[in-house]
XYZ file of N, CA, C and O in Angstrom:
660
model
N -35.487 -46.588 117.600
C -35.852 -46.617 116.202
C -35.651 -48.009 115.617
O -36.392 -48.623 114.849
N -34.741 -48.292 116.032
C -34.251 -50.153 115.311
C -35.511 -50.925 116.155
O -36.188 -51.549 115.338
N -35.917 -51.041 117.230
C -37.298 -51.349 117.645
C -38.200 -51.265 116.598
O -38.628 -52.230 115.965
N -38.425 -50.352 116.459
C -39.632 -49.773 116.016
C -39.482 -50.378 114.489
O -40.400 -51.058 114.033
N -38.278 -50.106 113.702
C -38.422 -50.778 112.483
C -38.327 -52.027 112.772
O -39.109 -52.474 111.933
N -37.955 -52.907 113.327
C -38.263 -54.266 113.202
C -39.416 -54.901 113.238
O -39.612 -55.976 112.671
N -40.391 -54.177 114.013
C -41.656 -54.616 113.759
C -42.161 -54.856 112.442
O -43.111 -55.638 112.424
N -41.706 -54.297 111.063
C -42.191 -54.289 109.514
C -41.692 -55.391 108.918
O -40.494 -55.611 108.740
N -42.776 -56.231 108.542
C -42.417 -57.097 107.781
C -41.491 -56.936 106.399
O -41.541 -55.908 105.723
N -40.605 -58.120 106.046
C -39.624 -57.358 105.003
C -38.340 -56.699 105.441
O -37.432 -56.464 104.644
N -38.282 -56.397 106.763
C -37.160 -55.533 107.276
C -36.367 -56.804 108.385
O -36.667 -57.569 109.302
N -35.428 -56.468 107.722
C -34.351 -57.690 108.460
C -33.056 -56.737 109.365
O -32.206 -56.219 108.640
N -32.939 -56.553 110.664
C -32.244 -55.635 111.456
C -30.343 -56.598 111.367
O -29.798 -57.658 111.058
N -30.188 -55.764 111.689
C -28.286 -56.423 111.282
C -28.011 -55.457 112.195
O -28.312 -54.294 111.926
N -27.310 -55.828 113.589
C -26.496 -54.758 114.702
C -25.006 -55.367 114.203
O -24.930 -56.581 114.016
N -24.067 -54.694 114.034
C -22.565 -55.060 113.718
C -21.845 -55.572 114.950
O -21.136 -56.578 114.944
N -22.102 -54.723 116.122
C -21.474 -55.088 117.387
C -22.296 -55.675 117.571
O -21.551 -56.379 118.253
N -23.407 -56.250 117.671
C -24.215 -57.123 118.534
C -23.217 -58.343 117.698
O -22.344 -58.865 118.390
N -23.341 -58.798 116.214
C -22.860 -59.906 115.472
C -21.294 -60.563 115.656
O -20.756 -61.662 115.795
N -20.938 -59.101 115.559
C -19.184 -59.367 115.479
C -18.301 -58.217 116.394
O -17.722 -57.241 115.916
N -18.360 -58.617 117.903
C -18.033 -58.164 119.018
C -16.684 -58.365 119.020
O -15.921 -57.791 119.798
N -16.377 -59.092 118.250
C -14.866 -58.857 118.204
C -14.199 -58.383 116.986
O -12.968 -58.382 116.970
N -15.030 -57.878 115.705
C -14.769 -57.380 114.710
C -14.231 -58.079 113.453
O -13.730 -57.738 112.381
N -14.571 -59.227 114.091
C -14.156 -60.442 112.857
C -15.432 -60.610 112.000
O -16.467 -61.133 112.412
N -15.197 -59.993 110.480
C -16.409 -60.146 110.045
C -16.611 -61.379 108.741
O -15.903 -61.753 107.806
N -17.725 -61.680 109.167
C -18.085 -62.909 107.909
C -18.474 -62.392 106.253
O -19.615 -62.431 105.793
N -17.463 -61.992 105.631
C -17.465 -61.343 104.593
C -18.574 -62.114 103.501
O -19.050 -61.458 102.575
N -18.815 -63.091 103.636
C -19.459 -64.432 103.043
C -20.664 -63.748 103.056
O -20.992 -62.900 102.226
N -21.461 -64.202 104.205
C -22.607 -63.688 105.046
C -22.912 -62.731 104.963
O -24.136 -62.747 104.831
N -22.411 -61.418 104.951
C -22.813 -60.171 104.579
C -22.854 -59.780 103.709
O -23.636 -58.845 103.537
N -22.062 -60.239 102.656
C -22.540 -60.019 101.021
C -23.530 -60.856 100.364
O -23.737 -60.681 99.164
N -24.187 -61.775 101.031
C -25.059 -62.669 100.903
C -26.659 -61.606 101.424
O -27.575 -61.295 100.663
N -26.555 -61.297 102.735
C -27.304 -60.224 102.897
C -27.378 -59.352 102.090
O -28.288 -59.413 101.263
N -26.551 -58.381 102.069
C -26.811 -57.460 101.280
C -27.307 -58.256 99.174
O -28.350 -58.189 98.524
N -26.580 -58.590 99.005
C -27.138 -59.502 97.966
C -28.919 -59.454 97.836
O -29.649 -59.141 96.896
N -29.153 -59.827 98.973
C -30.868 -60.014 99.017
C -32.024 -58.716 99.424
O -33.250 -58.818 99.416
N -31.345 -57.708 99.710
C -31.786 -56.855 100.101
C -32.057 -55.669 98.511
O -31.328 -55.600 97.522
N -32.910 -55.150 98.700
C -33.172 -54.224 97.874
C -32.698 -52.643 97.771
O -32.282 -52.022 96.793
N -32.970 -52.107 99.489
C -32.746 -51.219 100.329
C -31.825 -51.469 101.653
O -32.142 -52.137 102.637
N -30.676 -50.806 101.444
C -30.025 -50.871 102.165
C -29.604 -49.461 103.640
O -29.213 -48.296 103.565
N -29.883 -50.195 104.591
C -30.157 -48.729 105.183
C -28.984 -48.766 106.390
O -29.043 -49.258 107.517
N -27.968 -48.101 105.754
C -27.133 -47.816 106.905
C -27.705 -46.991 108.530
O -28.517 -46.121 108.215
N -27.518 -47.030 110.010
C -28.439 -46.650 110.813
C -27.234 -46.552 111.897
O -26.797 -47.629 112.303
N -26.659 -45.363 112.400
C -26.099 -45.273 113.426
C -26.156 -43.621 113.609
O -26.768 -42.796 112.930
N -25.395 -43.454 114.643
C -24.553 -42.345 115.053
C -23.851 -41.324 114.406
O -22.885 -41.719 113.754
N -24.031 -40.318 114.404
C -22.331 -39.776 113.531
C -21.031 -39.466 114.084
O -20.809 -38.267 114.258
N -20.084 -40.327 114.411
C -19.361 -40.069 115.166
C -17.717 -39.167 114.016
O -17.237 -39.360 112.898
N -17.500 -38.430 114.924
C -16.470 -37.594 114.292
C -16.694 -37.173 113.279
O -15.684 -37.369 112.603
N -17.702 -36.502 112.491
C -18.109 -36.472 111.139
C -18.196 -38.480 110.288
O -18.221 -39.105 109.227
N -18.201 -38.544 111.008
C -17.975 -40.504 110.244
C -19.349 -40.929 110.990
O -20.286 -40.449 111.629
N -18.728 -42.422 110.369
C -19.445 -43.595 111.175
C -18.756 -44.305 112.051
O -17.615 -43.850 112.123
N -18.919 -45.203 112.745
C -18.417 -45.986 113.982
C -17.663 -46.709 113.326
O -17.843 -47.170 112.199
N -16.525 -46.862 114.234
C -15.409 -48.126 114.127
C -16.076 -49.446 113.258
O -15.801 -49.698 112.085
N -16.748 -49.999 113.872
C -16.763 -51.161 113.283
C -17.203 -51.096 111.558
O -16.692 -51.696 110.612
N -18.440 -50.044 111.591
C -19.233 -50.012 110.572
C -17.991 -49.666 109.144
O -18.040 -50.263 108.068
N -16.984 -48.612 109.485
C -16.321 -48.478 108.648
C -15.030 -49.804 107.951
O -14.503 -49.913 106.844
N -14.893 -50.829 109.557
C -14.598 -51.722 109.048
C -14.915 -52.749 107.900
O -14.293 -53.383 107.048
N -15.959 -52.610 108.245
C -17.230 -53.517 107.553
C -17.502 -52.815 105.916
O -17.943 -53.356 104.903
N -17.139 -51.712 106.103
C -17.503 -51.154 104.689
C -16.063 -51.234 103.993
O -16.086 -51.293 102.763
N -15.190 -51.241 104.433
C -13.252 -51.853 104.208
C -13.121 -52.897 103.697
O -12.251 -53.053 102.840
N -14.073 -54.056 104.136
C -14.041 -55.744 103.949
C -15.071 -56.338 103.171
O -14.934 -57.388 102.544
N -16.373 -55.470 103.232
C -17.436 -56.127 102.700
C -17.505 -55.869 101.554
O -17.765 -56.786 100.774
N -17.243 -54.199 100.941
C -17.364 -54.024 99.698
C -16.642 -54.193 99.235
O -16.146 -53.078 99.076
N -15.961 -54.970 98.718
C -14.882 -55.392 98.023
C -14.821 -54.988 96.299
O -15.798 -54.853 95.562
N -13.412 -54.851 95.939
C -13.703 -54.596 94.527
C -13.592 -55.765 93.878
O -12.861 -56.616 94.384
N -14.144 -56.000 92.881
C -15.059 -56.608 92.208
C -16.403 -57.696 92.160
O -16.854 -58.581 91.432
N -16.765 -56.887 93.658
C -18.199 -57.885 93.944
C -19.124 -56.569 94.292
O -20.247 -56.545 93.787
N -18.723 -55.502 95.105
C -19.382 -54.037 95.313
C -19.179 -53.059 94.114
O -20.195 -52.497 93.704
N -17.943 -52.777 93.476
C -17.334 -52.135 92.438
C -16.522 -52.662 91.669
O -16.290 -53.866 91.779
N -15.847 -51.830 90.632
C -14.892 -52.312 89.862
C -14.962 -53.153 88.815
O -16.096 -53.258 88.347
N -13.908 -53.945 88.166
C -14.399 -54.975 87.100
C -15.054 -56.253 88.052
O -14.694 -56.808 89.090
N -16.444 -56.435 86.933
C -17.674 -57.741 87.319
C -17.960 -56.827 88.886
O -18.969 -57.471 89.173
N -17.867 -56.169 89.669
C -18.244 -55.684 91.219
C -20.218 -54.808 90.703
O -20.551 -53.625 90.633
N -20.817 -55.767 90.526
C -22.091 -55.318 90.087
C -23.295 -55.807 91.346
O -24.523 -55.755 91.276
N -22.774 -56.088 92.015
C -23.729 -56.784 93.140
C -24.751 -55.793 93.932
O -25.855 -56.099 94.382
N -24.140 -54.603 93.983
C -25.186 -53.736 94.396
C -25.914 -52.504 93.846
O -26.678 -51.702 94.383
N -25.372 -52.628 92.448
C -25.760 -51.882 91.389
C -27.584 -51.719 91.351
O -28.377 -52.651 91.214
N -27.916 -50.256 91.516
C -29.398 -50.406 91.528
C -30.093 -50.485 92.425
O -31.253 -50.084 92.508
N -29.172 -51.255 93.560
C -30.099 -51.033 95.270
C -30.022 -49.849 95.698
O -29.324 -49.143 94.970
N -30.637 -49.114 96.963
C -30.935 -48.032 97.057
C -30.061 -47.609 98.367
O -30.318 -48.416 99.260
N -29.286 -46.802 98.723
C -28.856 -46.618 100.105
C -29.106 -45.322 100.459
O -28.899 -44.228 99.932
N -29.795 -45.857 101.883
C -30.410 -44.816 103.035
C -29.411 -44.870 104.232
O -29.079 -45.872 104.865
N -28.815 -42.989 104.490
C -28.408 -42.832 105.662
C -29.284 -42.426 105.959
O -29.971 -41.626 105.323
N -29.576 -43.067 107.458
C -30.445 -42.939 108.986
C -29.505 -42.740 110.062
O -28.959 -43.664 110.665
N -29.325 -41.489 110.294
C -28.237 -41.176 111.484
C -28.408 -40.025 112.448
O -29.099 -39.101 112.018
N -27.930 -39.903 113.632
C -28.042 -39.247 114.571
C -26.988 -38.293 114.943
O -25.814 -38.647 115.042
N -27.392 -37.067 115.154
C -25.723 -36.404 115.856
C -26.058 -35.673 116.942
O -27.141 -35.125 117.149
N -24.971 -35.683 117.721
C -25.328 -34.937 119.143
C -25.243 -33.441 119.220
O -24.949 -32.783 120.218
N -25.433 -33.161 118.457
C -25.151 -31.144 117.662
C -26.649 -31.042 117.061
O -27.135 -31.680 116.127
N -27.269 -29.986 117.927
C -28.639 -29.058 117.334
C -28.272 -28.887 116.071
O -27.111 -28.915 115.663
N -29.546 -28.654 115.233
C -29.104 -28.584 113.890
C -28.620 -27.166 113.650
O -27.876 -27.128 112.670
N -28.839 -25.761 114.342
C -28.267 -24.630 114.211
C -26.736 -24.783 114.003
O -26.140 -23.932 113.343
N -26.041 -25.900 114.577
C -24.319 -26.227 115.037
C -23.770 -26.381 113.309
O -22.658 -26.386 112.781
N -24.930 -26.476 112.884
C -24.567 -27.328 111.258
C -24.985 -26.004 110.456
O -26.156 -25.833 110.120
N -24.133 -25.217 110.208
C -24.497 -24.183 109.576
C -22.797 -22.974 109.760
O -22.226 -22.968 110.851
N -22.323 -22.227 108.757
C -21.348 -21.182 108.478
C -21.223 -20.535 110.247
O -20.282 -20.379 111.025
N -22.184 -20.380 110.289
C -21.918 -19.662 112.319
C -22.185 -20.572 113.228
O -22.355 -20.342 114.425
N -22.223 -21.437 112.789
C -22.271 -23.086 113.575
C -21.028 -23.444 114.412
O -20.004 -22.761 114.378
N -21.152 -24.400 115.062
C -19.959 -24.735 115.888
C -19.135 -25.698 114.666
O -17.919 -25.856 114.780
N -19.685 -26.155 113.815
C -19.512 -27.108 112.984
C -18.649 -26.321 111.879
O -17.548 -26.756 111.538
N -19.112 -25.319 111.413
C -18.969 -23.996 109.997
C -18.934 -24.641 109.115
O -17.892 -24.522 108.471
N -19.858 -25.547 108.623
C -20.601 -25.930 107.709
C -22.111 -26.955 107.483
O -22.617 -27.768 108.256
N -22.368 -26.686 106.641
C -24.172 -27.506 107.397
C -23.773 -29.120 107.173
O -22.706 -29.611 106.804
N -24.864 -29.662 107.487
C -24.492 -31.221 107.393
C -24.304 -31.946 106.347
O -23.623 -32.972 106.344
N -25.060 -31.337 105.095
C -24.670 -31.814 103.967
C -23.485 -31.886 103.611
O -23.132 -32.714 102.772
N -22.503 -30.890 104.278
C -20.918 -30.902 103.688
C -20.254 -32.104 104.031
O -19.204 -32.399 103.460
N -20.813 -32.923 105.013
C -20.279 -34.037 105.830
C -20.380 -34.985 105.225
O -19.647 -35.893 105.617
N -21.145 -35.256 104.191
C -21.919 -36.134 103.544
C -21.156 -37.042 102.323
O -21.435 -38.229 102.148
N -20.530 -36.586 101.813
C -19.906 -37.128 100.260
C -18.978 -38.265 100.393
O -18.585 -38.806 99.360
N -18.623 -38.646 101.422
C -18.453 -39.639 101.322
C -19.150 -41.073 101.806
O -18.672 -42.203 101.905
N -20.129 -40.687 101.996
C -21.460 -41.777 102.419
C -22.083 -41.490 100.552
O -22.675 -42.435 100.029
N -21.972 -40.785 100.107
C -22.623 -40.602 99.100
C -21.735 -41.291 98.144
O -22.170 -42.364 97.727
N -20.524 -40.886 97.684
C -18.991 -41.237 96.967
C -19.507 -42.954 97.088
O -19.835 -43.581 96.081
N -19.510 -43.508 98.343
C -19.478 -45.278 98.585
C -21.031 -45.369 97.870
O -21.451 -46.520 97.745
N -21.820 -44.401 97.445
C -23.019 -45.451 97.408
C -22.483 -45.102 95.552
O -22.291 -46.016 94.751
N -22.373 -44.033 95.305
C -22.201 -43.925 93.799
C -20.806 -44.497 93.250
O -20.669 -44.081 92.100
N -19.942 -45.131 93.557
C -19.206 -46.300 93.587
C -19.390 -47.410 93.033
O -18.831 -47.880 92.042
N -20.483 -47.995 93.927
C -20.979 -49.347 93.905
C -22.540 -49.097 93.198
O -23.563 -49.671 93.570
N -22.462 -48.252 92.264
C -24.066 -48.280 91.514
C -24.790 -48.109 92.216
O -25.772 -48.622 91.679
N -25.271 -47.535 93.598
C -26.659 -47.689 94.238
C -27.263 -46.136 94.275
O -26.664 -45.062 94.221
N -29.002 -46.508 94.413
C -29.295 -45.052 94.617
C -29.603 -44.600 95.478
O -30.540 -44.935 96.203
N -28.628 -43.431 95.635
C -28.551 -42.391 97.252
C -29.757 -41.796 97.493
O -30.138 -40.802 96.875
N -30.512 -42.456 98.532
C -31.445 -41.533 98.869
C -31.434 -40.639 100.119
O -30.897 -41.056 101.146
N -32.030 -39.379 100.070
C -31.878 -38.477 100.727
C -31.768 -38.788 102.414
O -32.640 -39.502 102.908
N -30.753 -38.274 103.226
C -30.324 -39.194 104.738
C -31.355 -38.329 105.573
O -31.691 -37.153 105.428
N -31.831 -39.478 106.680
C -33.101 -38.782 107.353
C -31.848 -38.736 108.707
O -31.317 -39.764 109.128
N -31.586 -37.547 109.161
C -30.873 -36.488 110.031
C -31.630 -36.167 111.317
O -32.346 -35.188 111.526
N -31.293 -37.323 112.256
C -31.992 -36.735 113.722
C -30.898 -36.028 114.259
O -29.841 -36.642 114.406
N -30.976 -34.817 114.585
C -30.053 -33.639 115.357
C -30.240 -33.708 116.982
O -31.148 -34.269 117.595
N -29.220 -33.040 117.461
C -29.473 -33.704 118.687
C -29.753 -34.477 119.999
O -30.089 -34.060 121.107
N -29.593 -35.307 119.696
C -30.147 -36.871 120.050
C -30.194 -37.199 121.304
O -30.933 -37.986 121.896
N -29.056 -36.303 121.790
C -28.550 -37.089 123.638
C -30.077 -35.890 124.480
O -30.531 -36.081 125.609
N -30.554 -34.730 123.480
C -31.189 -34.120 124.057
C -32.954 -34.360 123.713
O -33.819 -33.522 123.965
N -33.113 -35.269 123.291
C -34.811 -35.450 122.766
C -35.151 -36.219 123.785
O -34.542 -37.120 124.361
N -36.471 -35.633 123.978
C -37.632 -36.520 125.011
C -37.745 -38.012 124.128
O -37.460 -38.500 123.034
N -38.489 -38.408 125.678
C -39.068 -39.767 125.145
C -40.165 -39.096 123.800
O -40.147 -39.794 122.786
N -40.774 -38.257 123.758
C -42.038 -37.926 123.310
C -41.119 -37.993 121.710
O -41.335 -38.747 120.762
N -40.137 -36.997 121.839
C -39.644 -36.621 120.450
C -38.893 -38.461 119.885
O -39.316 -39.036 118.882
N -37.960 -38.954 120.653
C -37.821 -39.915 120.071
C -38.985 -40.676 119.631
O -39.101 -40.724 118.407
N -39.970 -41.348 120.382
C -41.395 -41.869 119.922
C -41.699 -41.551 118.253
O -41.850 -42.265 117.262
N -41.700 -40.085 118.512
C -42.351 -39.180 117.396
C -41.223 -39.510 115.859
O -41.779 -39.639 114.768
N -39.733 -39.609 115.956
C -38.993 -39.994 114.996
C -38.925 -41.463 114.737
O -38.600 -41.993 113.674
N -39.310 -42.107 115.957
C -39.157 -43.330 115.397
C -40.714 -44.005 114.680
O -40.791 -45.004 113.966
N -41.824 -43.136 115.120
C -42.987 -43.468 114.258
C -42.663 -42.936 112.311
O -43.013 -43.541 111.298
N -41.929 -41.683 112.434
C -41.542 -41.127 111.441
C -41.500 -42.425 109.999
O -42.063 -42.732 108.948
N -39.962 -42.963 111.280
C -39.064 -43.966 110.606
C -39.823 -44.839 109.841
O -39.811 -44.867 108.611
N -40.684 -45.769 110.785
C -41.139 -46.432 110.330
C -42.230 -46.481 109.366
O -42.409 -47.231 108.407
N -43.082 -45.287 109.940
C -43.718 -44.665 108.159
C -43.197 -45.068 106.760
O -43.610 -45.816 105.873
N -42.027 -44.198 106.939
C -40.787 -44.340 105.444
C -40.968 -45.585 105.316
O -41.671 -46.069 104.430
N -40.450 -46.141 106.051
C -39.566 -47.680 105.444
C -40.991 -48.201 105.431
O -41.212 -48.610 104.291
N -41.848 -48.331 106.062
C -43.756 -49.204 105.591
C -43.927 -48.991 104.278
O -44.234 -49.969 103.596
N -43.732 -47.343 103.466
C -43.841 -47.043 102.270
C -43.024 -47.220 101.300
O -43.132 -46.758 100.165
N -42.089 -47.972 101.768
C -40.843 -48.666 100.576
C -41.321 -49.372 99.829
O -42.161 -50.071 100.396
N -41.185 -49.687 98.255
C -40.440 -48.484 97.720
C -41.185 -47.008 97.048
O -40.718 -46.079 96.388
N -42.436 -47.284 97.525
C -43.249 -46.460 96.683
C -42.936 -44.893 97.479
O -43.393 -43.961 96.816
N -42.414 -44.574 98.452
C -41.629 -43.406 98.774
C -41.489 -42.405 98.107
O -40.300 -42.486 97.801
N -41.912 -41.399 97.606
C -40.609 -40.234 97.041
C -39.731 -39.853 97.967
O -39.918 -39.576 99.151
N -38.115 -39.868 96.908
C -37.493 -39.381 97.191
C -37.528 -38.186 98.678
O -36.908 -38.282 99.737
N -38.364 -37.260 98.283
C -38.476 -35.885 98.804
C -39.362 -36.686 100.338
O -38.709 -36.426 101.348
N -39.802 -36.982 100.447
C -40.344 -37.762 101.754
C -39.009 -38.132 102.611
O -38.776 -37.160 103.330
N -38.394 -38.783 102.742
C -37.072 -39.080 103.279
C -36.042 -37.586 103.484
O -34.842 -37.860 103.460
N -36.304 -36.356 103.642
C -35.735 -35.223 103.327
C -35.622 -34.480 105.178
O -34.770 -33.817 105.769
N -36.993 -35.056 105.553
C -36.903 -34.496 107.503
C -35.620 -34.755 108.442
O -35.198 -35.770 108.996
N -35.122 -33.262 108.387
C -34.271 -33.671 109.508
C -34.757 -32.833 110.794
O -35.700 -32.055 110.938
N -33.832 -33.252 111.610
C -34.768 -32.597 112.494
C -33.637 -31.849 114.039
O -34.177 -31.231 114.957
C-alpha cells in the first residue's frame, strides 16, 4: 500500500524505522513536516490494540505541548488525521462473541483522543482485517482502494474512507 500511495503526486511517504533505526528522533524535522502537510495519515499495523514502538515514540516527542496542543500548541489545528491500519484478526474477532469482545471501534479513542487534542479532523480509519491472510489479489485490490482515497483528497467524503474490510 505505501507503494502504491507513493506513486500520487502531493503524497510525501515518511517510514519511522526506515528514518530513525535507532529511535533517535529529529523533533525539528518532523514538526516541520507535519507543519506542511494538510493530511496527515498515520499507516501501520495494529499491534496490541496500539501502534508500534517507535510510532508511539514519535507521537511522545513530536507532539509536544505547546506546538501540537496546549497554550500557543496550534500547529496542527484543522489538519485532518487518517488511521490506515491493519490487524491480523478477521473482522468477525472484532465483535461481543469475538475473540477480541468488542468491535474495533472500541480500540479506537485513543487515536481519536490524540487527534481531538491537537485540533485535527478525525477522519473515519480505513481497517484492513486480516492481513497475514489476504491474497496478492486482495492486497492489490486494497491498495488500489487506498490510493483512490488519497487521489480524491480533499474532495473525499467523509463516508468514503468508512471500508473496512
Amino acid at each position: 500500500m505505501i507503494k502504491a500511495a507513493a506513486t500520487l503526486p502531493n503524497v510525501t511517504i515518511h517510514d519511522l524505522y526506515e528514518t530513525y533505526p535507532d529511535f533517535h528522533i529529529d523533533i525539528a524535522a518532523e514538526q516541520a513536516q507535519l507543519a506542511a502537510a494538510d493530511l496527515v495519515v498515520f499507516q501501520h499495523p495494529i499491534q496490541w490494540y496500539s501502534m508500534p514502538a517507535l510510532l508511539k515514540e514519535w507521537v511522545d516527542t513530536v507532539l509536544e505541548d505547546g506546538w501540537a496542543f496546549g497554550k500557543g500548541g496550534t500547529a496542527l489545528r484543522d489538519k485532518s488525521y487518517w488511521l490506515v491500519v491493519t490487524t491480523g484478526s478477521p473482522v468477525d474477532a472484532y465483535a461481543t462473541t469475538g475473540m477480541h469482545h468488542l468491535p474495533f471501534d472500541a480500540f479506537l479513542p485513543q487515536f481519536q483522543q490524540t487527534a481531538s487534542l491537537c485540533g485535527m479532523r478525525w477522519q473515519t480509519p480505513l481497517v484492513i482485517h486480516n492481513a497475514h491472510q489476504l491474497s496478492q489479489q486482495d492486497v492489490a485490490a486494497h491498495a488500489r482502494h487506498y490510493v483512490e482515497l488519497l487521489s480524491r483528497w480533499p474532495g473525499s467524503l467523509a463516508a468514503d474512507f468508512s471500508q473496512t474490510t
